[in-house]
Amino acid sequence: MKLKVGLVAAAAMITVLVVFLAQTRNQFFDSTVYYGAIQYWFRGDGGLVYDWLRPGTPYGFTYPPFAGLVMAPMAILPFGAVVVLTIIASVLTTAALVWWLAGPLIRRPGWTVWFAYALAVCLAISFEPVRETISYGQVNTLLLALVAADLLFGLSKGRRWAGVGIGLATAIKLTPGIFIVYLLVTRRWRAAATASGTAAGATLLAAAVFPDESREFWTSALWDTNRVGVLSILANQSERGLLARLPLPEAEATVWIVCVLLTLGLWAWRVAQAPGDIVGGLALTGVVGCLVSPVTWIHHCVWLLPAVIVCLDAGTRRPRILGAAAYLVMTSRLTWAWEKPPRPPLELIGANLYVWFSLALLIWTPIGTRRSAEVHPEDKILT
């Protein structure tokens, strides 16, 4: 017992150190953007939230107006409180996701549940996309938890409210909208209608409260790629980022569209083969969302976490090896070795490690197997 407590304490300290080192680089940058924009919007001179840019940078508020409505408490909270609440929310949602997705693995016979769970949470928080989410002050794990809870405890149980979480996540940040497409591909018509209606209702609510901001976002800010940075920088680990780093200036957009269509086709074919596997559907849809989005910063890759867990819990050797390799490489910061010149050899591989692993996860993550389809009733404990 004492040995296990000591190991958990050591793992926790190492995890805190890893997150602290990430924070020294990132300094809650995204939270400063959210906070500055919301302060300007609600307490400034009446300008639009999309007018504000972080001083000395091209970065501003890029989310729909409904997200600004959700973040409105930032107008009255001190920045330190925002940071603390964001950290707590990210850690708790990560812990919940580990329990929901890795529960069957954690509860295997012969394992001490609390010990396995504590180590698994430490490993999940150390995963680079998760620790980057925390150290940037991002909202990724919150959105992933919202979508995962909707699928695992709404859709899989046949609840009438299934789709509400996906709709709200889509209204906050558009990229979770890929899960509405998942519902359509797997013929969950009612859930798809609920998700679409929820997203539309939240968007219309924001438009009624903030008509000018809504008009600005949907007609201008949404299409301004300069607000999110340069597509070719290494931190963009989407297919578009990979292509932007290649010498294809004239053909890049066309090649990207072809790649997106092929990727979506493969994804749709795989999830349609096993429509009853909600866990597998969550895993593959999170992966494809990262691949086809024009911009997928490394912290957005928390959406790969379900696929990594499904692979590690697989009953066959190849997915387990893939899951372990994906976790280790995407926790090591290896890809950053190709960020600045002089770059090591094999830049096409090294600078796009997240993209290659995302494609591998899309192809080989198990779906339709007994283990990947399991959602245990006792997993409700943390819902």
Coordinates of C-alpha atoms in Angstrom, one line a residue:
M1 CA 0.0 0.0 0.0
K2 CA 2.8 2.5 1.0
L3 CA 4.6 1.7 -2.2
K4 CA 1.6 2.4 -4.4
V5 CA 0.9 5.7 -2.5
G6 CA 4.5 6.7 -3.0
L7 CA 4.4 5.8 -6.8
V8 CA 1.2 7.9 -7.2
A9 CA 2.8 10.8 -5.3
A10 CA 5.9 10.6 -7.5
A11 CA 3.8 10.4 -10.7
A12 CA 1.7 13.4 -9.5
M13 CA 4.8 15.5 -8.8
I14 CA 6.3 14.6 -12.2
T15 CA 3.0 15.5 -13.9
V16 CA 2.9 18.9 -12.1
L17 CA 6.5 19.6 -13.1
V18 CA 5.7 18.7 -16.8
V19 CA 2.7 21.0 -16.8
F20 CA 4.7 23.8 -15.1
L21 CA 7.5 23.6 -17.7
A22 CA 4.8 23.8 -20.4
Q23 CA 3.4 26.8 -18.6
T24 CA 6.7 28.6 -18.6
R25 CA 6.6 28.4 -22.4
N26 CA 3.0 29.1 -23.1
Q27 CA 2.0 31.4 -20.1
F28 CA -1.7 30.9 -20.5
F29 CA -1.5 32.7 -23.8
D30 CA -5.0 31.8 -25.1
S31 CA -6.6 32.7 -21.8
T32 CA -5.0 36.1 -22.1
V33 CA -6.6 36.5 -25.5
Y34 CA -10.1 35.4 -24.2
Y35 CA -9.8 37.6 -21.2
G36 CA -8.6 40.7 -23.1
A37 CA -11.3 40.3 -25.7
I38 CA -14.1 39.8 -23.2
Q39 CA -12.9 42.7 -21.1
Y40 CA -12.8 44.9 -24.1
W41 CA -16.2 43.8 -25.3
F42 CA -18.1 44.2 -22.0
R43 CA -16.0 46.9 -20.3
G44 CA -14.4 48.8 -23.1
D45 CA -15.6 51.6 -25.4
G46 CA -18.4 49.6 -27.0
G47 CA -16.3 48.1 -29.8
L48 CA -17.0 44.6 -31.2
V49 CA -15.2 41.7 -29.6
Y50 CA -13.6 40.9 -33.0
D51 CA -12.0 44.3 -33.1
W52 CA -9.6 43.5 -30.2
L53 CA -6.2 42.0 -30.9
R54 CA -3.7 41.0 -28.3
P55 CA -1.1 43.8 -28.2
G56 CA 1.8 43.1 -30.5
T57 CA 0.2 40.1 -32.2
P58 CA -2.4 39.3 -34.9
Y59 CA -4.3 37.1 -32.5
G60 CA -7.9 37.9 -31.4
F61 CA -11.1 36.3 -30.5
T62 CA -11.9 33.6 -33.1
Y63 CA -14.9 31.8 -31.6
P64 CA -18.6 32.4 -32.4
P65 CA -20.5 35.0 -30.4
F66 CA -22.2 32.3 -28.3
A67 CA -18.7 31.4 -26.9
G68 CA -18.4 35.0 -25.9
L69 CA -21.7 34.7 -24.1
V70 CA -20.5 31.6 -22.2
M71 CA -17.2 33.4 -21.3
A72 CA -19.0 36.6 -20.1
P73 CA -18.1 36.0 -16.4
M74 CA -14.5 36.9 -17.5
A75 CA -15.7 40.5 -17.6
I76 CA -15.9 40.6 -13.8
L77 CA -13.4 38.0 -12.7
P78 CA -9.8 38.8 -12.1
F79 CA -7.4 37.1 -14.5
G80 CA -5.9 34.9 -11.8
A81 CA -9.3 33.5 -11.0
V82 CA -9.9 32.7 -14.6
V83 CA -6.6 30.8 -14.8
V84 CA -7.3 28.8 -11.7
L85 CA -10.8 27.9 -12.8
T86 CA -9.5 26.9 -16.3
I87 CA -6.8 24.6 -14.8
I88 CA -9.3 23.0 -12.4
A89 CA -11.8 22.5 -15.2
S90 CA -9.2 21.0 -17.5
V91 CA -7.9 18.6 -14.9
L92 CA -11.4 17.4 -13.8
T93 CA -12.6 16.9 -17.4
T94 CA -9.4 15.0 -18.2
A95 CA -10.0 12.8 -15.2
A96 CA -13.6 12.2 -16.2
L97 CA -12.6 11.3 -19.7
V98 CA -10.0 8.8 -18.5
W99 CA -12.6 7.1 -16.3
W100 CA -15.2 6.9 -19.1
L101 CA -12.9 5.7 -21.8
A102 CA -10.2 3.7 -19.9
G103 CA -12.6 2.3 -17.3
P104 CA -12.6 -1.2 -18.6
L105 CA -8.8 -1.3 -18.7
I106 CA -8.5 0.2 -15.2
R107 CA -10.9 -2.3 -13.7
R108 CA -9.3 -5.4 -15.1
P109 CA -9.0 -8.3 -12.6
G110 CA -5.8 -8.1 -10.5
W111 CA -5.5 -4.3 -10.8
T112 CA -6.0 -2.0 -7.9
V113 CA -8.5 0.4 -9.3
W114 CA -7.6 3.6 -7.5
F115 CA -3.9 3.0 -8.2
A116 CA -4.4 2.3 -11.9
Y117 CA -6.8 5.2 -12.3
A118 CA -4.4 7.7 -10.6
L119 CA -1.5 6.7 -12.8
A120 CA -3.8 6.8 -15.9
V121 CA -4.9 10.4 -15.0
C122 CA -1.2 11.5 -14.6
L123 CA -0.3 9.9 -18.0
A124 CA -3.3 11.7 -19.6
I125 CA -2.4 15.1 -18.2
S126 CA 1.2 14.6 -19.3
F127 CA 0.1 13.9 -22.9
E128 CA 1.3 16.9 -24.8
P129 CA -2.0 18.1 -26.2
V130 CA -3.6 18.0 -22.7
R131 CA -0.7 19.7 -21.0
E132 CA -0.6 22.3 -23.8
T133 CA -4.4 22.8 -23.3
I134 CA -3.8 23.5 -19.6
S135 CA -0.7 25.7 -20.1
Y136 CA -2.3 27.8 -22.9
G137 CA -5.5 28.1 -20.9
Q138 CA -7.6 26.5 -23.7
V139 CA -11.0 24.9 -23.6
N140 CA -10.3 21.7 -25.5
T141 CA -10.8 19.1 -22.8
L142 CA -14.1 20.8 -21.7
L143 CA -15.5 20.5 -25.2
L144 CA -14.2 16.9 -25.6
A145 CA -15.9 16.0 -22.3
L146 CA -19.1 17.6 -23.4
V147 CA -19.2 15.7 -26.6
A148 CA -18.0 12.4 -25.0
A149 CA -20.7 12.6 -22.3
D150 CA -23.3 13.3 -24.9
L151 CA -22.3 10.2 -26.9
L152 CA -21.6 7.8 -24.1
F153 CA -24.4 8.6 -21.8
G154 CA -27.0 10.1 -24.1
L155 CA -26.7 8.5 -27.5
S156 CA -25.6 5.0 -26.3
K157 CA -28.5 5.0 -23.7
G158 CA -31.1 6.2 -26.2
R159 CA -31.8 9.4 -24.2
R160 CA -34.1 11.9 -25.8
W161 CA -31.6 14.7 -25.0
A162 CA -28.8 13.0 -27.0
G163 CA -27.2 15.6 -29.3
V164 CA -27.6 18.5 -26.9
G165 CA -23.9 18.4 -25.8
I166 CA -22.7 18.1 -29.4
G167 CA -24.9 21.1 -30.4
L168 CA -23.6 23.3 -27.5
A169 CA -20.0 22.4 -28.3
T170 CA -20.5 23.3 -31.9
A171 CA -22.0 26.6 -31.0
I172 CA -19.0 27.4 -28.8
K173 CA -16.4 26.2 -31.3
L174 CA -17.3 25.1 -34.8
T175 CA -15.0 22.1 -35.1
P176 CA -17.1 19.7 -33.0
G177 CA -19.7 20.0 -35.7
I178 CA -18.0 17.0 -37.3
F179 CA -19.9 15.0 -34.7
I180 CA -23.2 16.1 -36.2
V181 CA -21.9 14.6 -39.5
Y182 CA -21.1 11.4 -37.5
L183 CA -24.7 11.2 -36.3
L184 CA -25.9 11.6 -39.9
V185 CA -23.4 9.0 -41.3
T186 CA -24.6 6.5 -38.6
R187 CA -28.3 7.4 -39.2
R188 CA -29.0 8.8 -35.8
W189 CA -31.5 11.1 -37.3
R190 CA -33.2 12.3 -34.0
A191 CA -29.9 13.0 -32.3
A192 CA -28.6 14.8 -35.4
A193 CA -31.7 16.9 -35.5
T194 CA -31.3 17.6 -31.7
A195 CA -27.6 18.6 -32.1
S196 CA -28.3 20.8 -35.2
G197 CA -31.3 22.4 -33.4
T198 CA -29.3 23.1 -30.3
A199 CA -26.4 24.6 -32.2
A200 CA -28.8 26.7 -34.3
G201 CA -30.8 27.8 -31.2
A202 CA -27.6 28.8 -29.3
T203 CA -26.3 30.7 -32.3
L204 CA -29.6 32.5 -32.8
L205 CA -29.7 33.4 -29.1
A206 CA -26.3 35.0 -29.4
A207 CA -27.4 36.8 -32.6
A208 CA -30.4 38.2 -30.7
V209 CA -28.3 39.4 -27.9
F210 CA -25.3 40.5 -30.0
P211 CA -26.5 41.2 -33.6
D212 CA -23.5 43.2 -34.7
E213 CA -21.0 40.7 -33.4
S214 CA -22.8 37.9 -35.1
R215 CA -22.9 39.7 -38.4
E216 CA -19.2 40.4 -38.1
F217 CA -18.3 36.8 -37.2
W218 CA -20.3 35.1 -39.9
T219 CA -19.4 37.5 -42.7
S220 CA -15.8 38.5 -41.9
A221 CA -14.0 37.1 -38.8
L222 CA -14.7 33.5 -39.6
W223 CA -13.0 33.7 -43.0
D224 CA -10.0 35.8 -41.8
T225 CA -7.2 33.2 -41.5
N226 CA -4.7 35.8 -40.4
R227 CA -6.5 35.8 -37.0
V228 CA -5.3 32.3 -36.2
G229 CA -1.7 32.5 -37.5
V230 CA 0.3 31.2 -40.4
L231 CA -0.9 27.8 -41.7
S232 CA 2.6 26.5 -42.4
I233 CA 4.0 26.8 -38.9
L234 CA 4.9 23.5 -37.2
A235 CA 2.2 23.8 -34.5
N236 CA -0.5 23.4 -37.2
Q237 CA -0.7 19.6 -37.3
S238 CA -3.6 19.2 -39.8
E239 CA -3.4 17.9 -43.4
R240 CA -3.6 21.6 -44.5
G241 CA -0.6 22.4 -42.3
L242 CA 1.4 19.5 -43.8
L243 CA 0.7 20.7 -47.3
A244 CA 1.4 24.3 -46.4
R245 CA 4.9 23.2 -45.4
L246 CA 5.5 21.6 -48.8
P247 CA 6.6 23.6 -51.9
L248 CA 3.1 23.5 -53.4
P249 CA 2.0 27.2 -53.5
E250 CA -0.3 27.0 -56.5
A251 CA -1.7 23.5 -56.0
E252 CA -1.9 23.5 -52.2
A253 CA -5.6 24.4 -51.9
T254 CA -6.7 21.9 -54.6
V255 CA -4.6 19.1 -53.2
W256 CA -5.9 19.9 -49.7
I257 CA -9.6 19.6 -50.9
V258 CA -8.8 16.2 -52.5
C259 CA -7.1 15.0 -49.3
V260 CA -10.0 16.1 -47.1
L261 CA -12.5 14.3 -49.4
L262 CA -10.5 11.1 -49.3
T263 CA -10.0 11.3 -45.5
L264 CA -13.7 11.9 -44.9
G265 CA -14.5 9.1 -47.2
L266 CA -12.3 6.6 -45.3
W267 CA -13.7 7.9 -42.0
A268 CA -17.3 7.6 -43.1
W269 CA -16.8 4.1 -44.5
R270 CA -15.2 2.9 -41.2
V271 CA -17.8 4.4 -38.8
A272 CA -20.6 3.2 -41.0
Q273 CA -19.3 -0.4 -40.8
A274 CA -20.0 -0.4 -37.0
P275 CA -22.7 2.2 -36.2
G276 CA -23.3 0.7 -32.8
D277 CA -19.8 1.2 -31.6
I278 CA -20.1 4.6 -29.9
V279 CA -16.7 4.6 -28.3
G280 CA -15.0 3.7 -31.6
G281 CA -17.1 6.4 -33.4
L282 CA -16.0 9.0 -30.8
A283 CA -12.4 8.0 -31.3
L284 CA -12.4 8.0 -35.1
T285 CA -14.4 11.2 -35.4
G286 CA -12.1 13.0 -33.0
V287 CA -9.2 12.0 -35.3
V288 CA -10.8 13.0 -38.5
G289 CA -11.8 16.4 -37.1
C290 CA -8.1 17.1 -36.4
L291 CA -7.0 16.0 -39.9
V292 CA -9.5 17.9 -42.0
S293 CA -9.6 21.2 -40.0
P294 CA -7.6 23.9 -41.8
V295 CA -5.9 24.6 -38.4
T296 CA -5.2 22.0 -35.8
W297 CA -2.8 23.3 -33.2
I298 CA -1.1 20.6 -31.1
H299 CA -3.3 21.4 -28.2
H300 CA -6.4 20.7 -30.4
C301 CA -5.1 17.1 -30.6
V302 CA -6.7 16.2 -27.3
W303 CA -9.3 14.9 -29.7
L304 CA -6.9 12.1 -30.4
L305 CA -6.9 10.9 -26.8
P306 CA -10.0 8.6 -27.2
A307 CA -8.3 6.8 -30.2
V308 CA -5.1 6.3 -28.2
I309 CA -7.0 4.8 -25.3
V310 CA -9.1 2.6 -27.6
C311 CA -5.9 1.3 -29.2
L312 CA -4.2 0.7 -25.8
D313 CA -7.2 -1.3 -24.7
A314 CA -7.4 -3.3 -27.9
G315 CA -7.4 -7.1 -27.9
T316 CA -4.8 -7.4 -30.6
R317 CA -1.2 -6.5 -30.8
R318 CA -1.0 -4.0 -33.6
P319 CA -3.4 -1.4 -32.2
R320 CA -1.7 -1.6 -28.8
I321 CA 1.6 -0.9 -30.4
L322 CA 0.2 2.0 -32.3
G323 CA -1.5 3.4 -29.2
A324 CA 1.7 3.2 -27.2
A325 CA 3.8 4.7 -30.0
A326 CA 1.3 7.5 -30.5
Y327 CA 1.3 8.3 -26.8
L328 CA 5.1 8.2 -26.4
V329 CA 5.9 10.3 -29.5
M330 CA 3.1 12.8 -29.0
T331 CA 4.2 13.3 -25.4
S332 CA 8.0 13.6 -26.1
R333 CA 7.9 16.9 -28.0
L334 CA 10.0 15.2 -30.6
T335 CA 8.3 17.0 -33.5
W336 CA 9.6 20.3 -32.2
A337 CA 13.1 19.4 -33.2
W338 CA 12.0 20.4 -36.7
E339 CA 10.6 23.8 -35.7
K340 CA 13.6 26.0 -36.5
P341 CA 16.7 25.7 -38.7
P342 CA 19.0 24.0 -38.8
R343 CA 16.5 21.2 -39.0
P344 CA 17.4 17.5 -38.7
P345 CA 16.9 15.2 -41.7
L346 CA 13.6 13.7 -42.7
E347 CA 11.7 16.9 -42.1
L348 CA 8.6 15.6 -44.0
I349 CA 8.3 12.9 -41.4
G350 CA 9.5 14.7 -38.3
A351 CA 7.7 18.0 -38.7
N352 CA 4.4 16.2 -39.3
L353 CA 4.4 13.5 -36.7
Y354 CA 1.0 14.3 -35.4
V355 CA -0.5 14.2 -38.9
W356 CA 1.1 10.8 -39.6
F357 CA -0.1 9.3 -36.3
S358 CA -3.5 10.8 -36.9
L359 CA -3.7 9.0 -40.2
A360 CA -2.5 5.8 -38.7
L361 CA -5.1 6.1 -35.9
L362 CA -7.8 6.7 -38.5
I363 CA -6.8 3.5 -40.4
W364 CA -6.0 1.1 -37.5
T365 CA -8.0 2.2 -34.4
P366 CA -10.3 -0.8 -33.7
I367 CA -14.0 -0.3 -34.3
G368 CA -16.8 -2.8 -33.9
T369 CA -14.9 -5.0 -31.6
R370 CA -16.2 -6.1 -28.3
R371 CA -13.8 -4.0 -26.3
S372 CA -14.1 -0.8 -28.3
A373 CA -17.9 -1.0 -28.2
E374 CA -18.1 -1.4 -24.4
V375 CA -19.8 1.4 -22.3
H376 CA -20.2 0.1 -18.8
P377 CA -23.1 1.2 -16.5
E378 CA -20.6 1.8 -13.7
D379 CA -18.9 4.5 -15.8
K380 CA -21.7 6.8 -14.9
I381 CA -20.1 7.3 -11.5
L382 CA -18.3 10.5 -12.7
T383 CA -21.2 11.9 -14.9

